mmCIF file of C-alpha atoms in Angstrom:
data_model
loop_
_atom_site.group_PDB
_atom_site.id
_atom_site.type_symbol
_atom_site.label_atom_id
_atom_site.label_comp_id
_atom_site.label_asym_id
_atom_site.label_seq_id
_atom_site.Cartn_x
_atom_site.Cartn_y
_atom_site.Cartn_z
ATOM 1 C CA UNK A 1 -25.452 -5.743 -1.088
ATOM 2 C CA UNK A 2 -26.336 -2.411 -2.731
ATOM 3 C CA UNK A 3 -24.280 0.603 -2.850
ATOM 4 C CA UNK A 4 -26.270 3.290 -1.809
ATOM 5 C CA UNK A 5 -24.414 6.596 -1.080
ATOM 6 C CA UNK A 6 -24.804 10.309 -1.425
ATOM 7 C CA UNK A 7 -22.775 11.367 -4.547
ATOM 8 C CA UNK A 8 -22.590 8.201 -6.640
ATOM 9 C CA UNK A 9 -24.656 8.052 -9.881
ATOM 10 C CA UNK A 10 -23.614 3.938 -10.239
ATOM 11 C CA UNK A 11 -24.907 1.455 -8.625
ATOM 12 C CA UNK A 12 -24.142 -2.166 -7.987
ATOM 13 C CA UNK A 13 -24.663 -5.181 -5.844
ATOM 14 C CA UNK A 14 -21.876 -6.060 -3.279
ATOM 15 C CA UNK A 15 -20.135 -2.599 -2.923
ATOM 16 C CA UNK A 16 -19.929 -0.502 0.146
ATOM 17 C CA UNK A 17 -19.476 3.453 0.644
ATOM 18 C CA UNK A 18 -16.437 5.295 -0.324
ATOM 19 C CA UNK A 19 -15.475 8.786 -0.675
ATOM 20 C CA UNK A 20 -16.745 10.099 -3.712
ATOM 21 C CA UNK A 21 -13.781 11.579 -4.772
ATOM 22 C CA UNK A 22 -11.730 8.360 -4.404
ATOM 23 C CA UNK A 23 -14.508 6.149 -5.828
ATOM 24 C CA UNK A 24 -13.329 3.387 -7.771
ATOM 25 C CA UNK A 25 -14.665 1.648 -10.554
ATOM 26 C CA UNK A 26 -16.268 -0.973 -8.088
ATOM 27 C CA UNK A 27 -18.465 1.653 -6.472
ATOM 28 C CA UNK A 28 -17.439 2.039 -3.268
ATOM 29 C CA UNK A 29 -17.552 4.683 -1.421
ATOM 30 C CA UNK A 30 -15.375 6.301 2.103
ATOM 31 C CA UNK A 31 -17.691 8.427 4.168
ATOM 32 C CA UNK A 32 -15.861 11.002 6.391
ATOM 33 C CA UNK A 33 -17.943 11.966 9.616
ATOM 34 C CA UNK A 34 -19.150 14.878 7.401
ATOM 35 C CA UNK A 35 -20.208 13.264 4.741
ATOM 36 C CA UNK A 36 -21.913 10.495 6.989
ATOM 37 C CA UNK A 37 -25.383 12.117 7.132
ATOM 38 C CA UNK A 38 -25.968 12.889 3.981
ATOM 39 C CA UNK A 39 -25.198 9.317 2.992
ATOM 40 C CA UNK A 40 -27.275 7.947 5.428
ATOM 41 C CA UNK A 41 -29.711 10.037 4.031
ATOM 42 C CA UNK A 42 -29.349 9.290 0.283
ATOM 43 C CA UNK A 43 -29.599 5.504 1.385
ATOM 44 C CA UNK A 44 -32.990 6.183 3.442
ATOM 45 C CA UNK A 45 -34.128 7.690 0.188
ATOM 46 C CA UNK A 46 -33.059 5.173 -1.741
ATOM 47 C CA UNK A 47 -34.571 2.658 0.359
ATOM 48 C CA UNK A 48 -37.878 3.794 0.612
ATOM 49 C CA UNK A 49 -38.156 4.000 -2.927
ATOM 50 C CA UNK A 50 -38.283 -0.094 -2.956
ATOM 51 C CA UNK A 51 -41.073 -2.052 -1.764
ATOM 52 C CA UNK A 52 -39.903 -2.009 1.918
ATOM 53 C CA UNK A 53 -42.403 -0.563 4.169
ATOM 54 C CA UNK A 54 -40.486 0.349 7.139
ATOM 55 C CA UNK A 55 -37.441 2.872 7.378
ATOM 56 C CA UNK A 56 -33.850 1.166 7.601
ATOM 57 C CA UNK A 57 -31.805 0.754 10.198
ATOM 58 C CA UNK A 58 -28.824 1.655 11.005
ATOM 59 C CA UNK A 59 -26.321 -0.766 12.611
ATOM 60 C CA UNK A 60 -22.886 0.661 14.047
ATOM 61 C CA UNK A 61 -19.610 -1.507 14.705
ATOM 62 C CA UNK A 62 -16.819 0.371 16.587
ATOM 63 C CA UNK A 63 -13.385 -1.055 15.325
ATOM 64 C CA UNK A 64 -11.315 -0.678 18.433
ATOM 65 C CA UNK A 65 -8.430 -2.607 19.788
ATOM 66 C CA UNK A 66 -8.315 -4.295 16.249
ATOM 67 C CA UNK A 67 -11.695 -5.949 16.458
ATOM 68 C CA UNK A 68 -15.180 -5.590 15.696
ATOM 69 C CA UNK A 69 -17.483 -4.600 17.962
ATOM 70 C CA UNK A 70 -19.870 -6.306 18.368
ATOM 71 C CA UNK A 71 -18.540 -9.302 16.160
ATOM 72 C CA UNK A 72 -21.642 -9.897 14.758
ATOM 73 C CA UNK A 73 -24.614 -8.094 14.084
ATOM 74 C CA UNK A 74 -28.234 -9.247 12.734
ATOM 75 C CA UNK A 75 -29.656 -7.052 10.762
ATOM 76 C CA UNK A 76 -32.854 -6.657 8.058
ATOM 77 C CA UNK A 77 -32.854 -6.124 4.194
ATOM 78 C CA UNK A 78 -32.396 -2.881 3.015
ATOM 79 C CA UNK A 79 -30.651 -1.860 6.755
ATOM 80 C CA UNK A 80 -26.998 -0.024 6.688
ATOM 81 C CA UNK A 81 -23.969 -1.069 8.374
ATOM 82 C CA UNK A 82 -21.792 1.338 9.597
ATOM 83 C CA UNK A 83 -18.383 0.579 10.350
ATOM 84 C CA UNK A 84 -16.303 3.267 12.788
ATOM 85 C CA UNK A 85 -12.616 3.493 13.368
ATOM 86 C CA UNK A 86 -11.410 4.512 16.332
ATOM 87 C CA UNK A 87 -8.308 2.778 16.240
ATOM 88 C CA UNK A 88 -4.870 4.324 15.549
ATOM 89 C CA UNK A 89 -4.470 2.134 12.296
ATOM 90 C CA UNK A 90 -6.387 1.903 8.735
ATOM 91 C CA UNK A 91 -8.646 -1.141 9.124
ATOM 92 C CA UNK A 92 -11.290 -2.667 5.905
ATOM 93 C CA UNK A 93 -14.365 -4.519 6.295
ATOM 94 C CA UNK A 94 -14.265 -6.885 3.729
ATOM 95 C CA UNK A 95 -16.537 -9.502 2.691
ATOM 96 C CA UNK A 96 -14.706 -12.987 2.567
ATOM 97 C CA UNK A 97 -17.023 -14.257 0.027
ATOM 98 C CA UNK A 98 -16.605 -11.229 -1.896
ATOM 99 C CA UNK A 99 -19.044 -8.413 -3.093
ATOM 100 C CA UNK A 100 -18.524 -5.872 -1.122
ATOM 101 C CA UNK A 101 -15.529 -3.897 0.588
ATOM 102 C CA UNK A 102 -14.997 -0.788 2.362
ATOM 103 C CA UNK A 103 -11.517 -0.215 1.482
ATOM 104 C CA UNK A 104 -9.085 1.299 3.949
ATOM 105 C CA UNK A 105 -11.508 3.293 6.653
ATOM 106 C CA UNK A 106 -8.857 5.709 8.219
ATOM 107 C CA UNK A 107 -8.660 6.374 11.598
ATOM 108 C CA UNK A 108 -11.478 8.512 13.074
ATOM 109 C CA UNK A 109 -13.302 7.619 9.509
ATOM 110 C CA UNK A 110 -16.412 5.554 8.872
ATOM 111 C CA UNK A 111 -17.562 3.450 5.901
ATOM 112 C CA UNK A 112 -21.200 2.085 5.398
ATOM 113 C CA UNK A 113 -22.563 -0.797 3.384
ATOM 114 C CA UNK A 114 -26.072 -1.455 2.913
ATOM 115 C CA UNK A 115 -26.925 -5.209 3.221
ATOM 116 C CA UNK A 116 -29.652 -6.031 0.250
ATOM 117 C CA UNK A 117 -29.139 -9.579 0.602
ATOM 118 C CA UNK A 118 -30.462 -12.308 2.840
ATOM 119 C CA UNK A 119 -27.550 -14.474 4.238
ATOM 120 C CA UNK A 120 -24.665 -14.937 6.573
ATOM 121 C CA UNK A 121 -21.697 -12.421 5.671
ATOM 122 C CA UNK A 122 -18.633 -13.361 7.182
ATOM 123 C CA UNK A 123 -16.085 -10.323 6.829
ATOM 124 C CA UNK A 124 -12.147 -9.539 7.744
ATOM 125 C CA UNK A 125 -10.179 -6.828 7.588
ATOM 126 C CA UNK A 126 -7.669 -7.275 4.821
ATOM 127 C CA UNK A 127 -4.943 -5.273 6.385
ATOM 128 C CA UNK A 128 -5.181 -7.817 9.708
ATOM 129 C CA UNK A 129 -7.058 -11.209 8.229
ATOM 130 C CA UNK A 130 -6.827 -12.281 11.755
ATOM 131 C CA UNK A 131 -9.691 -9.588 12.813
ATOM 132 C CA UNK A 132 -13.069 -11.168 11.219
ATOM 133 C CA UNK A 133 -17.024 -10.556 12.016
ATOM 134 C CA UNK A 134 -20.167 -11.500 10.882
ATOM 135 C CA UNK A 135 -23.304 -9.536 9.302
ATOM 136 C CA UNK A 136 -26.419 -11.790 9.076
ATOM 137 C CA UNK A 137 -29.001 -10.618 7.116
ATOM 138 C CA UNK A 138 -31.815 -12.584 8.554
ATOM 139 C CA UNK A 139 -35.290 -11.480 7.249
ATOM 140 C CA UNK A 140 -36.502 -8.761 5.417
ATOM 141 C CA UNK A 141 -38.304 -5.599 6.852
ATOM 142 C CA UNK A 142 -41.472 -6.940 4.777
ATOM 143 C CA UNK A 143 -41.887 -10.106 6.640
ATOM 144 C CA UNK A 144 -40.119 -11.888 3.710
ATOM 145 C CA UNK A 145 -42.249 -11.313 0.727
ATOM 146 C CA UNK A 146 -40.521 -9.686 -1.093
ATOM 147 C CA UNK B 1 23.690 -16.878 16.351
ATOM 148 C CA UNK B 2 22.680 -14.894 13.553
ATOM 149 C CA UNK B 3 19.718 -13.843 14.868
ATOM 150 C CA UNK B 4 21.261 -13.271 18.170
ATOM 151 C CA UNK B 5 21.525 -9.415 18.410
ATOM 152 C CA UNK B 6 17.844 -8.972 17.818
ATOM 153 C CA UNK B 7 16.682 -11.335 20.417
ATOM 154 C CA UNK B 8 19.023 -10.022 23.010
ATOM 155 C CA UNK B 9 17.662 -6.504 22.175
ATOM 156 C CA UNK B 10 14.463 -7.155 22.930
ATOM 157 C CA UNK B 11 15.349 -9.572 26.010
ATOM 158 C CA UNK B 12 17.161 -6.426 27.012
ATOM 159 C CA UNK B 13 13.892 -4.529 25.976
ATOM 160 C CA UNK B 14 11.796 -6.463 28.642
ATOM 161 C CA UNK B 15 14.318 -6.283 31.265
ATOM 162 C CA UNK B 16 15.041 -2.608 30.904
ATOM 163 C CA UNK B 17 18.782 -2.482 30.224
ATOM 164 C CA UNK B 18 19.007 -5.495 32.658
ATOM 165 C CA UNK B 19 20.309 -8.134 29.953
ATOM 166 C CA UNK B 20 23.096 -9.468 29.060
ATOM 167 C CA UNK B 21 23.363 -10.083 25.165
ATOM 168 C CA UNK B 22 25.480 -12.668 25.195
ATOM 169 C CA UNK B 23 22.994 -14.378 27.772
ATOM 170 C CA UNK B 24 20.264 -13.696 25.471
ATOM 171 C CA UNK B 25 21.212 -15.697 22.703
ATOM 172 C CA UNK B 26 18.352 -17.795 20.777
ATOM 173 C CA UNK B 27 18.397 -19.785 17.408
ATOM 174 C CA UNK B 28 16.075 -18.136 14.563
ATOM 175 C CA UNK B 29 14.030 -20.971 15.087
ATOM 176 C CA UNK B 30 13.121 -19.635 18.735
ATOM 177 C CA UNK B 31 9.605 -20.028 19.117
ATOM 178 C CA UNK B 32 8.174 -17.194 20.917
ATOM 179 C CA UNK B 33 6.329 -18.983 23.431
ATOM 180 C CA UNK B 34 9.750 -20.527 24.354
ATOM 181 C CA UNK B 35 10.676 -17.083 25.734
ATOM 182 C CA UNK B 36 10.376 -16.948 29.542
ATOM 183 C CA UNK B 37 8.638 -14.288 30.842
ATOM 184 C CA UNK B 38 11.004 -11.139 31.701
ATOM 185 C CA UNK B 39 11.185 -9.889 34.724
ATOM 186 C CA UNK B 40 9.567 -6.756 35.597
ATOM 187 C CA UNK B 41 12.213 -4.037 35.904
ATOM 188 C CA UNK B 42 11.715 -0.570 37.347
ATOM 189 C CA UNK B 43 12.448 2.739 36.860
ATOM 190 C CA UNK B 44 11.943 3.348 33.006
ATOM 191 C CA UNK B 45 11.139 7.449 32.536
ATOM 192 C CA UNK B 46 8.757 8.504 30.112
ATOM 193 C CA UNK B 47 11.324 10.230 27.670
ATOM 194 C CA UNK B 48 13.443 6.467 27.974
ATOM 195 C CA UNK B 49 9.622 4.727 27.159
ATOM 196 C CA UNK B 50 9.280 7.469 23.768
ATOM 197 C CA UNK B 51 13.127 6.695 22.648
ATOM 198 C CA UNK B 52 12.262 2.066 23.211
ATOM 199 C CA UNK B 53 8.743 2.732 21.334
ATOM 200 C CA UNK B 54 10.301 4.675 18.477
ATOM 201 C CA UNK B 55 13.156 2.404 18.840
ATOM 202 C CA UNK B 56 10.922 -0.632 18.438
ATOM 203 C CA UNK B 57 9.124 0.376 15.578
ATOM 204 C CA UNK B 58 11.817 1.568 13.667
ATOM 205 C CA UNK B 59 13.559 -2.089 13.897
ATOM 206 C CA UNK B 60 10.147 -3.591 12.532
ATOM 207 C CA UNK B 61 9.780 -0.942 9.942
ATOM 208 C CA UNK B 62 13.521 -1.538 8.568
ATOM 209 C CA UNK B 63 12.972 -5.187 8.509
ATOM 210 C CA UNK B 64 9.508 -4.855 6.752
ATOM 211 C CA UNK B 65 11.175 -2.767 3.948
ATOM 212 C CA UNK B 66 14.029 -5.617 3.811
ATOM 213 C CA UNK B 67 10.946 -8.738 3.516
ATOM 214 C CA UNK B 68 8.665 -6.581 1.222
ATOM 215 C CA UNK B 69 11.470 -6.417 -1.367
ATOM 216 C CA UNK B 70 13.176 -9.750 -0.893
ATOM 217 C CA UNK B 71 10.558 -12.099 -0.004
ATOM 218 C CA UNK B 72 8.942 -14.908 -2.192
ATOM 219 C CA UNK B 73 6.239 -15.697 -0.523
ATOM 220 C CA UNK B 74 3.406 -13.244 -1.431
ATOM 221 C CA UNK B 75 1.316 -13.204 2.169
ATOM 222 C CA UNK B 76 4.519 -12.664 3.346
ATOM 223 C CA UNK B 77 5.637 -9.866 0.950
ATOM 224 C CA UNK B 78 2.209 -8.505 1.864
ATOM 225 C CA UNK B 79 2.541 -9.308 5.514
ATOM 226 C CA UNK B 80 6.116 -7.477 5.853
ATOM 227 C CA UNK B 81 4.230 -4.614 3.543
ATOM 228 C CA UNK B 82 1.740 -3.800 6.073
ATOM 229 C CA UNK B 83 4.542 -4.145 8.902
ATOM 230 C CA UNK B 84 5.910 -0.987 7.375
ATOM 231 C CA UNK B 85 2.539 0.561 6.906
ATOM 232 C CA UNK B 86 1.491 -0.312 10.665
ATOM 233 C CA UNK B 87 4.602 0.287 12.177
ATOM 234 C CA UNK B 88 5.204 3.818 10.445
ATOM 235 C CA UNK B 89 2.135 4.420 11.696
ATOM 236 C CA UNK B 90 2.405 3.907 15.073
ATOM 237 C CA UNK B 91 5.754 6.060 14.691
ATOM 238 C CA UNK B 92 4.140 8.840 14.082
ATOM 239 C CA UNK B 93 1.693 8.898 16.509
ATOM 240 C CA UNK B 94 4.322 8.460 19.098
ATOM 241 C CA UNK B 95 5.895 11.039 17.853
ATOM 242 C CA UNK B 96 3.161 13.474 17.412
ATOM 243 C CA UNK B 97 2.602 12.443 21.313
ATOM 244 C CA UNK B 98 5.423 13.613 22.780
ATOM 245 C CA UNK B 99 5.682 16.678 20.500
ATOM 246 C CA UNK B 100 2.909 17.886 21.845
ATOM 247 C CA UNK B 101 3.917 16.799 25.440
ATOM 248 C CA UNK B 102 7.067 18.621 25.067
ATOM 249 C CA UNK B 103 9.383 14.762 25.614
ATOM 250 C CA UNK B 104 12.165 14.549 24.310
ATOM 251 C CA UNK B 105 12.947 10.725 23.581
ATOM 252 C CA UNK B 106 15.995 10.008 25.549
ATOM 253 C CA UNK B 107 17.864 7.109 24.078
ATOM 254 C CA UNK B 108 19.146 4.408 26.649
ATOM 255 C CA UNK B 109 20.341 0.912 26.674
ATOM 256 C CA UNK B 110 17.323 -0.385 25.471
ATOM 257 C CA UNK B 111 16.767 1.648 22.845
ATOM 258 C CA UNK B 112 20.486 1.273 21.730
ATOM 259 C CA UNK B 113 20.569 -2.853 21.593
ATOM 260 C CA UNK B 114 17.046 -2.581 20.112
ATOM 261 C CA UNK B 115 18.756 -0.464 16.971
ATOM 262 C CA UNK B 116 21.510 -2.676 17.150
ATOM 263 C CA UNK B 117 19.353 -5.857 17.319
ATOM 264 C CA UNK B 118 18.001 -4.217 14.287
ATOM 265 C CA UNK B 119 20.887 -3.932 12.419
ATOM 266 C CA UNK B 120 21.869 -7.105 13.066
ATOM 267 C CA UNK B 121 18.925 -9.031 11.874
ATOM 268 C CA UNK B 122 18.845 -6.837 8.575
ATOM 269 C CA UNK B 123 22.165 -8.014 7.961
ATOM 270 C CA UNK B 124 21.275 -12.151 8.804
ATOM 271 C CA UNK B 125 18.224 -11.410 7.002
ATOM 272 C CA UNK B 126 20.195 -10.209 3.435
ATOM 273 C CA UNK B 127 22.508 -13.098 3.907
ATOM 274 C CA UNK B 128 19.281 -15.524 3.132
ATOM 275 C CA UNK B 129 16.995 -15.335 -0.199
ATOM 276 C CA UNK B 130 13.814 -17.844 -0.983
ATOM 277 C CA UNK B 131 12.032 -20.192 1.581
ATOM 278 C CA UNK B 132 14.618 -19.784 3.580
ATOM 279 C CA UNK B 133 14.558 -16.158 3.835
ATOM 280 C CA UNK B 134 11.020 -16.194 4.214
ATOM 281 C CA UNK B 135 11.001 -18.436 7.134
ATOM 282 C CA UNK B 136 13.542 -16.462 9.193
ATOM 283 C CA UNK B 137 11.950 -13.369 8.803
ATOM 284 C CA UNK B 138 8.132 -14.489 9.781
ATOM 285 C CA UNK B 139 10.171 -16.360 12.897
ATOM 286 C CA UNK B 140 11.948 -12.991 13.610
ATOM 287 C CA UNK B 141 8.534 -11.328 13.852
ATOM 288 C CA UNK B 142 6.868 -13.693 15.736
ATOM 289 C CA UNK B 143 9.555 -13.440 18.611
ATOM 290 C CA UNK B 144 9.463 -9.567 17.934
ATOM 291 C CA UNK B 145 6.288 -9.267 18.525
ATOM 292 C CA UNK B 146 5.989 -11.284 21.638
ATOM 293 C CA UNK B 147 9.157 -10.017 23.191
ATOM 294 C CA UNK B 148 7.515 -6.544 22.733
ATOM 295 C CA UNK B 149 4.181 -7.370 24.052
ATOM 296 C CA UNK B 150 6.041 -8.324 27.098
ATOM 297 C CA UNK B 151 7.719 -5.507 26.964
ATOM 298 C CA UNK B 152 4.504 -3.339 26.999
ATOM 299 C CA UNK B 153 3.127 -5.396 29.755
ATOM 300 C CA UNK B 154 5.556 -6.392 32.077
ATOM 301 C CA UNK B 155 7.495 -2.648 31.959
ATOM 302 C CA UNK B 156 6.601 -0.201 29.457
ATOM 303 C CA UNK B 157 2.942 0.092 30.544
ATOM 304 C CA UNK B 158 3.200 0.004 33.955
ATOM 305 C CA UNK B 159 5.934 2.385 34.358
ATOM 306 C CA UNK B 160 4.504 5.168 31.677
ATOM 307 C CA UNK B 161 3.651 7.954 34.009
ATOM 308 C CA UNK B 162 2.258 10.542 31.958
ATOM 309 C CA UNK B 163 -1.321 9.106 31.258
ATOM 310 C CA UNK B 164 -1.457 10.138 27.381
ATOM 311 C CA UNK B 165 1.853 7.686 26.637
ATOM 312 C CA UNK B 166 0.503 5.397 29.064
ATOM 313 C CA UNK B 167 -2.797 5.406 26.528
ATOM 314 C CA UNK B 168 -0.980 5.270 23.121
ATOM 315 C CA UNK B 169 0.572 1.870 24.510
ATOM 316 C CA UNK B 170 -2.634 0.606 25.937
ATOM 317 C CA UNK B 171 -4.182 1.533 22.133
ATOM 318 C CA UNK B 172 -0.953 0.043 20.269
ATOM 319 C CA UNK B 173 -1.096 -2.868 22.118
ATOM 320 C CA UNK B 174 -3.617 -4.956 20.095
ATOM 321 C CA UNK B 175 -1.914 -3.764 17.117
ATOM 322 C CA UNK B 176 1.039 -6.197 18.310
ATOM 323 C CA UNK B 177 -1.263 -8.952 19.238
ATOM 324 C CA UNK B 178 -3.029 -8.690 15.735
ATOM 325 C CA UNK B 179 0.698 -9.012 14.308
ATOM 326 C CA UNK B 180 1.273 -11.382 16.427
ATOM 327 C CA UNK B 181 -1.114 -13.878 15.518
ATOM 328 C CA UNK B 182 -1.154 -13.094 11.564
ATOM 329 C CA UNK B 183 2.680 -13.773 11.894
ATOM 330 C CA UNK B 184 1.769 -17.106 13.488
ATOM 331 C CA UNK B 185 -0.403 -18.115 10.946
ATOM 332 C CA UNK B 186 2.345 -17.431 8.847
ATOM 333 C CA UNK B 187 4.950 -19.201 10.350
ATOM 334 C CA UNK B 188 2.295 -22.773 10.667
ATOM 335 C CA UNK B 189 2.011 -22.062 7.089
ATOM 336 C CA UNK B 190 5.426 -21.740 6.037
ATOM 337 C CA UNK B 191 7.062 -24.970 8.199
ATOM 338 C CA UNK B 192 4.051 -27.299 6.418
#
């Protein structure tokens, strides 16, 4: 997974988006609903600047009534996920292999993580273990060349 | 019958003042699913629902405090951790809620045996230290948890008149269930 988000210099596989001023030495990265499009942006940018030849997607899970929703999502290389709180309690989408981690998303707040990675992410939230989804990165937006 | 007084608070909680402690009685070892379903009671106000949700949390948030400082176990150290995180939470918004609906939360038997439920559990809960006070604790929230997602069902929901309160419960509902089942997982964990 690659961190790609407005306002961070560093870079590094398996790290999600944070706030930049609560950035930690992991990379990660809270976006606020303000901060969301330029984010996005920054990781369109930074997207197209690899050998993908198509624009990335952008995949949205609602965390309400302390699940993910939908559970799982498919999505391509290169594509952001985009995790939204609309619950009344902090929730984290956390990888349960490990490499990447939103960290606490606050209520109303969001939290992306672009998925660089072919394979099957199966994710909780750390505050509630028992709340758990899935991001499958299935094929790349090249066809799989690359 | 040391974890009596919590048990028959929230017995009392489902029936709405209907209970009788001493009826209530239940070993710590109660598992929730023992529990028969309460009753449905009527005529709960909105300002008696504000005082039992406050109420409610409050007991949760006290025994959370207790468990995250004397517990062994780490998950549930970190378990009773995000009980007062959650629960403190949910306070708040409850009590930003009827703020700005202008409710006063009008205390009532309910809301009285559920504080002195409380109190009572805090005080079996000190007597214990190790496995042993790990155990009772995760078996006091899973009964807690259920007995208030009865509660919300069978009573608090239904009666809630003013639509806003009637939403908070409907959105602080799964935040029980999610409790409920991570205190499960505990408890399989913890008799193994």
């Amino acid at each position: 997974m690659r961190l790609s988000a407005h306002g961070v210099g560093a870079q590094r596989p398996g790290t999600s988006a944070r706030s930049a001023t609560s950035s930690q030495a992991g990379g990660r990265v809270r976006v606020g609903a303000r901060r969301l499009g330029a984010v996005l942006l920054t990781a369109f940018v930074s997207a197209c600047g690899g050998p993908h030849a198509s624009p990335p997607t952008t995949h949205r899970i609602a965390i309400r009534g302390f699940l993910f929703d939908p559970a799982e999502v498919v999505v391509a290389v290169g594509d952001t996920v985009i995790w939204m709180n609309e619950d009344l309690l902090p929730h984290t989408a956390t990888s349960a292999a490990g490499g990447w981690d939103t960290g606490s998303i606050a209520t109303g707040d969001s939290a992306i993580v672009v998925m660089d990675r072919l394979g099957v992410n199966s994710y909780l939230c750390t505050f509630h273990p028992n709340m758990v989804g899935e991001v499958v990165v299935a094929v790349s937006r090249t066809g799989g060349g690359d | 019958m040391r974890m009596h007084g919590f048990l028959a608070a929230t017995l009392v909680l489902t029936a709405c003042g209907g209970g009788d402690a001493g009826d209530a009685g239940r070993t710590p070892e109660l598992e929730a699913s023992a529990v028969e379903a309460p009753a449905p009671a009527a005529g709960v106000t909105d300002a008696q629902i504000a005082a039992i949700v406050v109420a409610a949390n409050s007991v949760d948030v006290d025994a959370g405090a207790l468990a995250a400082e004397q517990a062994t176990d780490p998950e549930v150290k970190a378990f009773a951790q995000l009980m007062v995180t959650d629960h403190t939470a949910v306070n708040k918004q409850a009590a930003a809620l009827v703020a700005r609906l202008g409710v006063t939360p009008e205390a009532n038997p309910t809301s009285d045996a559920l504080r002195k439920g409380g109190e009572e559990t805090r005080a079996t809960l000190e007597a214990l230290s190790g496995a042993g006070f790990d155990r009772a604790y995760i078996d006091h929230e899973v009964a807690y948890h259920q007995q208030v997602l009865d509660a919300l069902d069978s009573t608090l929901i239904p009666d809630a008149t003013n639509a806003e309160l009637r939403a908070l419960l409907v959105q602080v509902r799964p935040a029980f269930v999610a409790h409920l089942d991570h205190a499960r997982t505990l408890q399989t964990r913890l008799a193994q």
